[in-house]
DNA sequence: ATGTAACCTGACCAAGTCGTCAATTTTTAG
DNA sequence: CTAAAAATTGACGACTTGGTCAGGTTACAT
């Protein structure tokens, strides 16, 4: 049955792979690559350890699969930044989209952060090139806004780093965010206020309507 | 020799403990608690593994010692924020001090980030309470500035999170920062531009001199 | 010199690590 | 049904883990 049986074959296969990757994402995001034991993934998956190795040939293959998969999810928020849009609107949508993504995918976000902290050992060169290209593309959008006088002249690359860092914080460093906000958990409303605060602070300082170019 | 020999005894002791903690900080910051093997700490320390256990009774004791030690280093940057200062000056000094600290202590910064990502399992309640209190204290300073009309009304807690996230990024996620900036390493000059960019963006949006309160 | 406290360390242990494999059970196509 | 493909699994091996310990060496006060 090489062809016709694909549907149900894939159902069992797909289901188990999904469960394994789902659980592995959680564990890897908490323990990092070296700290993760596949026995723990097996337990939480309710599968015997050997069954994990039926679907994946090694711990690194599981890890790399997850990394490759989540890279694909990063571009959406950045797509809000188009040169023909109003800078303030575009940046507001970007910050909101970025926070929305990190809120909806905290484990993926944390796993990525963990991978970077550990030296980006398993982030492929093509993935990094992809991210560099994406950054360059949107840096160009900001630079165009600056040339058109629609935005204060700043270093666009550092500006992106600032936005990235500010938005990542809520899921990656959730315990700290909870402490800072006096919360047990970060609610959707908190994410909303976060977006408002970031946007009100940053956009107000970036948009030339208040001409703070030479404030310092 | 219970008293008189303390100097040289302490020299050997202090030196080895320093080396161990120094190496352990690097390894822990890269691998996290679970991923770190004390055999690796021993190798990099050029000490036999058993000698590590002569000075520390367990892996967790080494880890907790480092955590407790670095908590003490956080307050300095925040001390720049005093209510009687000019908000713009104070925030600028704060951002600079924070970036300077993270630049000079990247391993500690990374280790702390790693600990938080992994769920803050070894961050003591007293340490967390200390950090909460420090946040509250400086949130009050910002709130006072807002009441006095010296600062736009925003959520001070989210504002601190934004600053924290933006400044941590350069050391914690150095590979990403390098990619974004097209650098092999982040130089002192890059840190300087980072501070300028953050300050120019944020202060400009926060200081009411440009009255952007109702921009959105 | 000598005694003693501090320091050092090779060898060891029980438990856990990743990954393998042969044997079995389940699923599916025809 | 049957046969084969897919999925499952307990047991296992080679190695590594955190941690121990007995017996050694070094440093120093007297």
Coordinates of C-alpha atoms (C1' of nucleotides) in Angstrom, one line a residue:
Chain A
X1 CA 0.0 0.0 0.0
X2 CA 2.4 2.6 -1.1
X3 CA 0.0 5.3 -2.2
X4 CA -3.6 4.8 -1.3
X5 CA -3.1 4.4 2.4
X6 CA -1.4 7.7 2.9
X7 CA -4.3 9.4 4.5
X8 CA -4.6 7.3 7.6
X9 CA -1.0 6.4 7.7
X10 CA -0.4 10.1 7.9
X11 CA -3.0 10.5 10.5
X12 CA -1.2 8.3 13.0
X13 CA 2.1 9.6 11.9
X14 CA 1.1 13.2 11.8
X15 CA -0.6 12.9 15.2
X16 CA 2.4 11.4 17.0
X17 CA 4.8 13.7 15.3
X18 CA 2.6 16.7 16.3
X19 CA 2.4 15.5 19.9
X20 CA 6.2 14.9 20.1
X21 CA 7.0 18.3 18.6
X22 CA 4.5 19.9 20.8
X23 CA 5.9 18.4 24.0
X24 CA 9.5 18.9 22.9
X25 CA 8.9 22.5 22.3
X26 CA 7.8 23.0 25.8
X27 CA 10.7 21.0 27.3
X28 CA 13.4 22.5 25.0
X29 CA 12.1 26.0 25.8
X30 CA 12.6 25.3 29.5
X31 CA 15.7 23.3 29.6
X32 CA 17.6 24.2 26.5
X33 CA 19.1 21.6 24.1
X34 CA 21.6 20.1 26.5
X35 CA 19.3 20.1 29.5
X36 CA 16.5 18.3 27.7
X37 CA 16.2 14.5 28.2
X38 CA 14.3 12.7 25.6
X39 CA 13.0 10.4 28.3
X40 CA 11.1 13.4 29.6
X41 CA 9.7 14.1 26.1
X42 CA 8.6 10.5 26.0
X43 CA 6.9 10.6 29.4
X44 CA 5.0 13.8 28.6
X45 CA 4.1 12.5 25.2
X46 CA 2.8 9.3 26.8
X47 CA 4.9 7.3 24.3
X48 CA 7.7 4.9 25.0
X49 CA 11.1 6.4 24.4
X50 CA 11.8 4.0 21.6
X51 CA 8.8 5.2 19.8
X52 CA 10.2 8.7 19.8
X53 CA 13.2 7.2 17.9
X54 CA 10.8 5.6 15.4
X55 CA 9.8 9.1 14.2
X56 CA 13.0 11.0 14.9
X57 CA 16.5 9.7 14.5
X58 CA 18.1 11.9 17.2
X59 CA 17.5 14.6 19.7
X60 CA 19.0 17.1 17.4
X61 CA 16.6 16.2 14.6
X62 CA 13.7 17.0 16.9
X63 CA 15.3 20.2 17.9
X64 CA 16.2 21.3 14.4
X65 CA 12.7 20.5 13.1
X66 CA 11.2 22.8 15.7
X67 CA 13.7 25.6 15.0
X68 CA 13.1 25.4 11.3
X69 CA 9.4 25.4 11.8
X70 CA 9.2 28.5 14.0
X71 CA 11.5 30.6 11.8
X72 CA 8.6 30.6 9.3
X73 CA 6.4 32.3 11.8
X74 CA 8.5 35.5 12.2
X75 CA 7.7 37.3 9.0
X76 CA 4.1 38.1 9.6
X77 CA 4.5 40.9 12.1
X78 CA 7.2 42.5 10.0
X79 CA 4.9 42.5 7.0
X80 CA 3.0 45.3 8.7
X81 CA 5.8 47.7 7.8
X82 CA 5.3 48.9 4.3
X83 CA 6.8 52.1 3.0
X84 CA 3.6 53.4 1.6
X85 CA 1.8 53.3 4.9
X86 CA 1.7 55.9 7.6
X87 CA 4.8 55.3 9.8
X88 CA 2.9 55.6 13.1
X89 CA 0.1 53.3 12.0
X90 CA 2.6 50.8 10.6
X91 CA 4.7 50.8 13.7
X92 CA 1.7 50.5 15.9
X93 CA 0.4 47.5 14.0
X94 CA 3.9 46.0 14.0
X95 CA 4.2 46.2 17.8
X96 CA 0.7 44.8 18.2
X97 CA 1.3 41.9 15.8
X98 CA 4.6 41.1 17.4
X99 CA 3.1 41.1 20.9
X100 CA 0.2 39.1 19.6
X101 CA 2.4 36.5 18.2
X102 CA 4.6 36.1 21.3
X103 CA 1.4 35.9 23.4
X104 CA 0.0 33.2 21.3
X105 CA 3.3 31.3 20.9
X106 CA 5.1 31.7 24.2
X107 CA 6.9 28.4 24.0
X108 CA 8.2 28.9 20.5
X109 CA 9.3 32.4 21.5
X110 CA 11.1 31.1 24.6
X111 CA 12.7 28.2 22.7
X112 CA 14.1 30.6 20.1
X113 CA 15.4 32.9 22.9
X114 CA 17.0 29.9 24.6
X115 CA 18.6 28.8 21.4
X116 CA 20.1 32.3 20.9
X117 CA 21.3 32.6 24.5
X118 CA 23.0 29.3 24.1
X119 CA 25.0 30.7 21.1
X120 CA 22.7 29.9 18.2
X121 CA 24.4 26.6 17.7
X122 CA 21.6 25.0 15.8
X123 CA 20.3 28.0 13.9
X124 CA 21.3 27.2 10.3
X125 CA 23.1 29.7 8.2
X126 CA 20.2 29.8 5.8
X127 CA 17.9 30.7 8.6
X128 CA 20.2 33.4 9.8
X129 CA 20.6 34.7 6.3
X130 CA 16.8 34.8 5.9
X131 CA 16.5 36.8 9.1
X132 CA 19.2 39.2 8.1
X133 CA 17.6 39.8 4.8
X134 CA 14.2 40.4 6.5
X135 CA 15.9 42.9 8.8
X136 CA 17.6 44.7 5.9
X137 CA 14.4 44.9 4.0
X138 CA 12.5 46.7 6.8
X139 CA 15.5 48.8 7.7
X140 CA 15.2 50.1 4.2
X141 CA 11.6 51.0 4.8
X142 CA 12.5 53.0 7.9
X143 CA 15.3 54.7 6.1
X144 CA 13.0 55.7 3.3
X145 CA 10.6 57.2 5.9
X146 CA 13.5 59.1 7.3
X147 CA 14.5 60.4 3.9
X148 CA 11.0 61.5 3.2
X149 CA 11.0 63.4 6.5
X150 CA 8.2 61.2 7.9
X151 CA 10.3 59.9 10.7
X152 CA 13.1 61.3 12.9
X153 CA 16.5 60.2 11.8
X154 CA 17.7 57.4 14.0
X155 CA 19.6 54.2 13.6
X156 CA 17.0 51.8 12.2
X157 CA 18.9 48.7 13.1
X158 CA 19.1 49.6 16.8
X159 CA 15.5 50.7 16.6
X160 CA 14.5 47.3 15.5
X161 CA 16.5 45.7 18.2
X162 CA 14.7 47.9 20.7
X163 CA 11.3 46.8 19.5
X164 CA 12.3 43.2 19.3
X165 CA 13.6 43.3 22.9
X166 CA 10.7 45.1 24.3
X167 CA 8.1 42.8 22.7
X168 CA 9.9 39.5 23.4
X169 CA 10.2 40.3 27.1
X170 CA 6.6 39.4 28.0
X171 CA 6.8 35.8 27.1
X172 CA 10.5 35.1 27.3
X173 CA 11.0 36.6 30.7
X174 CA 7.4 36.1 31.9
X175 CA 8.4 35.7 35.6
X176 CA 10.1 39.0 35.6
X177 CA 7.2 40.6 33.7
X178 CA 4.8 39.2 36.3
X179 CA 6.8 40.6 39.2
X180 CA 7.2 44.0 37.5
X181 CA 3.4 44.2 36.9
X182 CA 2.4 42.6 40.2
X183 CA 0.6 39.9 38.4
X184 CA 0.3 36.1 38.7
X185 CA 0.0 35.8 35.0
X186 CA 0.1 38.2 32.1
X187 CA -3.4 38.7 30.7
X188 CA -4.5 39.7 27.3
X189 CA -5.3 43.1 28.7
X190 CA -1.8 43.4 30.0
X191 CA -0.5 42.7 26.5
X192 CA -2.8 45.4 25.2
X193 CA -1.5 48.0 27.7
X194 CA 2.0 46.9 26.8
X195 CA 1.4 47.6 23.2
X196 CA -0.1 51.0 24.0
X197 CA 2.8 51.9 26.3
X198 CA 5.4 50.9 23.8
X199 CA 3.7 52.6 20.9
X200 CA 2.9 55.8 22.9
X201 CA 6.5 56.0 24.0
X202 CA 8.3 55.1 20.8
X203 CA 6.1 56.6 18.2
X204 CA 5.8 59.8 20.0
X205 CA 9.5 60.1 20.0
X206 CA 10.1 59.0 16.5
X207 CA 7.5 60.9 14.6
X208 CA 8.6 64.3 13.6
X209 CA 5.3 66.0 14.5
X210 CA 7.0 66.9 17.7
X211 CA 10.4 67.6 16.1
X212 CA 12.7 66.3 18.9
X213 CA 15.5 65.7 16.5
X214 CA 17.9 67.8 18.5
X215 CA 16.4 67.3 21.9
X216 CA 19.6 66.0 23.3
Chain B
X1 CA 46.1 27.7 62.8
X2 CA 42.6 28.9 63.2
X3 CA 43.3 32.6 62.9
X4 CA 46.7 33.7 61.9
X5 CA 46.9 31.6 58.7
X6 CA 43.8 33.1 57.3
X7 CA 45.6 35.3 54.8
X8 CA 47.3 32.6 52.7
X9 CA 44.6 30.1 53.4
X10 CA 42.1 32.5 52.1
X11 CA 44.3 33.3 49.1
X12 CA 44.2 29.7 47.8
X13 CA 40.6 29.4 48.8
X14 CA 39.5 32.7 47.3
X15 CA 41.5 32.1 44.1
X16 CA 40.0 28.7 43.5
X17 CA 36.5 29.8 44.3
X18 CA 36.9 32.7 42.1
X19 CA 38.1 30.6 39.2
X20 CA 35.3 28.1 39.7
X21 CA 32.6 30.7 39.9
X22 CA 34.1 32.5 36.9
X23 CA 34.1 29.4 34.7
X24 CA 30.7 28.2 36.1
X25 CA 29.2 31.6 35.1
X26 CA 30.2 31.1 31.6
X27 CA 29.0 27.5 31.3
X28 CA 25.8 28.0 33.2
X29 CA 25.0 31.1 31.0
X30 CA 25.4 29.0 27.9
X31 CA 23.9 25.6 29.0
X32 CA 21.5 26.5 31.7
X33 CA 21.3 24.7 35.0
X34 CA 20.3 21.3 33.7
X35 CA 22.5 21.4 30.7
X36 CA 25.7 22.2 32.7
X37 CA 27.9 19.3 33.7
X38 CA 30.3 20.0 36.5
X39 CA 32.9 17.9 34.7
X40 CA 33.0 20.7 32.2
X41 CA 33.4 23.3 34.9
X42 CA 36.2 21.2 36.3
X43 CA 38.0 20.9 32.9
X44 CA 37.8 24.6 32.2
X45 CA 38.9 25.4 35.8
X46 CA 41.8 23.0 35.3
X47 CA 40.9 21.4 38.6
X48 CA 39.9 17.8 39.2
X49 CA 36.2 17.4 39.6
X50 CA 36.5 16.2 43.2
X51 CA 38.2 19.5 44.0
X52 CA 35.2 21.4 42.9
X53 CA 33.2 19.4 45.5
X54 CA 35.8 20.4 48.1
X55 CA 34.6 24.0 47.8
X56 CA 31.0 23.5 46.9
X57 CA 28.7 20.8 48.1
X58 CA 26.6 20.6 45.0
X59 CA 25.9 22.0 41.6
X60 CA 23.0 23.9 42.9
X61 CA 25.2 25.6 45.5
X62 CA 27.5 26.9 42.8
X63 CA 24.5 28.1 40.8
X64 CA 22.8 29.8 43.7
X65 CA 26.0 31.5 44.7
X66 CA 26.3 33.1 41.3
X67 CA 22.6 34.1 41.2
X68 CA 22.7 35.7 44.6
X69 CA 25.9 37.5 43.7
X70 CA 24.7 39.0 40.5
X71 CA 21.4 40.2 42.0
X72 CA 23.5 42.7 43.9
X73 CA 24.7 44.3 40.7
X74 CA 21.4 45.3 39.4
X75 CA 20.6 48.3 41.5
X76 CA 23.3 50.7 40.3
X77 CA 21.7 51.6 37.0
X78 CA 18.4 52.2 38.6
X79 CA 20.0 54.5 41.1
X80 CA 20.3 57.0 38.3
X81 CA 16.6 57.6 38.5
X82 CA 16.0 60.1 41.3
X83 CA 12.8 62.2 41.4
X84 CA 14.7 65.5 41.8
X85 CA 16.6 65.1 38.6
X86 CA 15.6 66.1 35.1
X87 CA 13.6 63.2 33.7
X88 CA 15.4 63.2 30.3
X89 CA 18.8 63.3 31.9
X90 CA 18.0 60.6 34.4
X91 CA 16.5 58.3 31.8
X92 CA 19.5 58.9 29.5
X93 CA 21.9 58.0 32.3
X94 CA 19.8 55.0 33.2
X95 CA 19.9 53.6 29.7
X96 CA 23.6 54.2 29.4
X97 CA 24.3 52.7 32.8
X98 CA 22.2 49.7 32.0
X99 CA 23.9 49.1 28.7
X100 CA 27.3 49.6 30.2
X101 CA 26.6 47.0 32.9
X102 CA 25.4 44.5 30.4
X103 CA 28.3 45.2 28.1
X104 CA 30.8 44.7 31.0
X105 CA 29.0 41.6 32.4
X106 CA 27.6 39.7 29.5
X107 CA 27.9 36.3 31.1
X108 CA 26.1 37.4 34.2
X109 CA 23.4 39.0 32.2
X110 CA 23.0 35.9 30.0
X111 CA 23.0 33.6 33.0
X112 CA 20.2 35.7 34.6
X113 CA 18.2 35.6 31.4
X114 CA 18.7 31.9 31.1
X115 CA 17.5 31.4 34.7
X116 CA 14.4 33.4 34.0
X117 CA 13.6 31.6 30.7
X118 CA 13.9 28.3 32.5
X119 CA 11.2 29.5 35.0
X120 CA 13.2 31.3 37.7
X121 CA 13.4 28.0 39.6
X122 CA 16.4 29.0 41.6
X123 CA 15.7 32.7 42.1
X124 CA 14.9 33.0 45.8
X125 CA 11.7 34.6 47.0
X126 CA 13.8 37.2 48.8
X127 CA 15.7 38.1 45.6
X128 CA 12.4 38.4 43.7
X129 CA 10.9 40.5 46.5
X130 CA 14.0 42.7 46.4
X131 CA 13.6 43.2 42.7
X132 CA 9.9 43.9 43.0
X133 CA 10.6 46.5 45.6
X134 CA 13.2 48.2 43.5
X135 CA 10.8 48.3 40.6
X136 CA 8.1 49.8 42.8
X137 CA 10.4 52.4 44.1
X138 CA 11.4 53.7 40.6
X139 CA 7.9 53.3 39.3
X140 CA 7.0 55.8 42.0
X141 CA 9.6 58.2 40.7
X142 CA 8.2 58.0 37.2
X143 CA 4.7 58.5 38.5
X144 CA 5.8 61.5 40.4
X145 CA 7.3 63.0 37.2
X146 CA 4.0 62.3 35.5
X147 CA 2.0 64.0 38.3
X148 CA 4.3 67.0 38.1
X149 CA 3.7 67.2 34.3
X150 CA 7.4 66.5 33.6
X151 CA 6.6 63.4 31.8
X152 CA 3.8 62.0 29.5
X153 CA 1.4 59.8 31.3
X154 CA 2.1 56.2 30.5
X155 CA 2.2 52.9 32.3
X156 CA 5.5 53.1 34.2
X157 CA 5.7 49.4 34.8
X158 CA 5.5 48.6 31.1
X159 CA 7.9 51.4 30.4
X160 CA 10.5 49.8 32.6
X161 CA 9.9 46.4 31.0
X162 CA 10.5 48.1 27.6
X163 CA 13.8 49.6 28.8
X164 CA 14.9 46.4 30.4
X165 CA 14.2 44.4 27.3
X166 CA 15.8 46.8 24.9
X167 CA 19.0 47.1 26.9
X168 CA 19.3 43.4 27.8
X169 CA 19.1 42.4 24.1
X170 CA 22.7 43.2 23.2
X171 CA 24.4 40.8 25.5
X172 CA 21.7 38.2 26.0
X173 CA 20.9 37.8 22.3
X174 CA 24.2 38.8 20.9
X175 CA 24.1 36.6 17.8
X176 CA 20.8 38.2 16.8
X177 CA 22.2 41.7 17.5
X178 CA 25.3 40.9 15.4
X179 CA 23.1 39.8 12.5
X180 CA 20.9 42.8 12.8
X181 CA 23.8 45.2 12.9
X182 CA 25.9 43.3 10.3
X183 CA 28.7 42.9 12.8
X184 CA 30.9 40.0 13.9
X185 CA 31.0 41.4 17.4
X186 CA 29.3 44.3 19.1
X187 CA 31.7 47.0 19.8
X188 CA 31.8 49.7 22.4
X189 CA 30.8 52.2 19.7
X190 CA 27.8 50.0 18.9
X191 CA 26.7 50.1 22.5
X192 CA 27.1 53.9 22.4
X193 CA 24.9 54.2 19.3
X194 CA 22.4 51.8 20.9
X195 CA 22.1 54.1 23.9
X196 CA 21.7 57.1 21.7
X197 CA 19.0 55.4 19.6
X198 CA 17.1 54.2 22.6
X199 CA 17.3 57.5 24.3
X200 CA 16.4 59.6 21.3
X201 CA 13.4 57.4 20.5
X202 CA 12.1 56.9 24.0
X203 CA 12.8 60.2 25.7
X204 CA 11.5 62.1 22.7
X205 CA 8.3 60.3 23.0
X206 CA 8.0 60.5 26.8
X207 CA 9.0 64.1 27.5
X208 CA 6.0 66.4 27.2
X209 CA 8.1 69.1 25.5
X210 CA 6.6 67.8 22.3
X211 CA 3.1 67.2 23.8
X212 CA 2.3 64.0 22.0
X213 CA -0.1 62.8 24.7
X214 CA -3.0 62.4 22.3
X215 CA -1.1 61.6 19.2
X216 CA -2.9 58.2 18.9
Chain C
dA1 C1' 61.2 19.2 63.0
dT2 C1' 56.5 18.2 63.8
dG3 C1' 51.7 18.2 64.1
dT4 C1' 47.7 19.8 62.2
dA5 C1' 44.6 21.9 59.3
dA6 C1' 43.8 23.0 54.6
dC7 C1' 44.0 21.3 50.2
dC8 C1' 44.2 17.9 46.5
dT9 C1' 42.7 13.8 43.7
dG10 C1' 42.2 9.1 41.5
dA11 C1' 39.0 5.8 41.9
dC12 C1' 34.6 4.6 42.5
dC13 C1' 29.2 4.3 42.6
dA14 C1' 24.4 4.3 41.6
dA15 C1' 21.6 6.4 38.6
dG16 C1' 20.7 8.4 34.4
dT17 C1' 22.1 9.5 29.3
dC18 C1' 21.2 8.7 24.2
dG19 C1' 20.5 5.6 21.0
dT20 C1' 19.7 0.5 19.2
dC21 C1' 17.3 -3.5 18.0
dA22 C1' 14.7 -7.6 17.6
dA23 C1' 10.4 -9.1 18.4
dT24 C1' 5.7 -8.0 18.7
dT25 C1' 1.2 -5.8 17.8
dT26 C1' -1.8 -2.9 15.1
dT27 C1' -3.4 -1.1 10.8
dT28 C1' -4.5 -1.2 6.2
dA29 C1' -5.0 -2.6 1.1
dG30 C1' -6.8 -5.9 -1.8
Chain D
dC1 C1' -9.5 -13.4 5.1
dT2 C1' -4.1 -12.5 4.3
dA3 C1' 0.1 -10.3 3.7
dA4 C1' 2.8 -6.6 4.3
dA5 C1' 3.6 -2.2 5.9
dA6 C1' 3.5 0.8 9.9
dA7 C1' 3.6 1.3 14.6
dT8 C1' 4.9 -0.2 19.2
dT9 C1' 7.9 -1.6 22.9
dG10 C1' 10.9 -3.8 26.6
dA11 C1' 15.3 -4.7 27.1
dC12 C1' 19.8 -3.6 26.4
dG13 C1' 24.7 -1.4 25.8
dA14 C1' 28.1 2.0 26.0
dC15 C1' 28.8 6.0 28.1
dT16 C1' 28.0 10.1 31.2
dT17 C1' 26.0 12.1 35.2
dG18 C1' 26.3 14.2 40.1
dG19 C1' 28.4 13.1 44.0
dT20 C1' 31.5 10.3 47.5
dC21 C1' 35.5 8.9 49.9
dA22 C1' 39.8 7.3 51.5
dG23 C1' 44.2 8.5 51.4
dG24 C1' 47.4 11.5 49.8
dT25 C1' 50.1 16.1 49.6
dT26 C1' 51.0 20.9 50.9
dA27 C1' 51.4 24.8 53.9
dC28 C1' 52.3 26.7 58.1
dA29 C1' 52.5 27.8 63.4
dT30 C1' 55.1 26.5 67.0

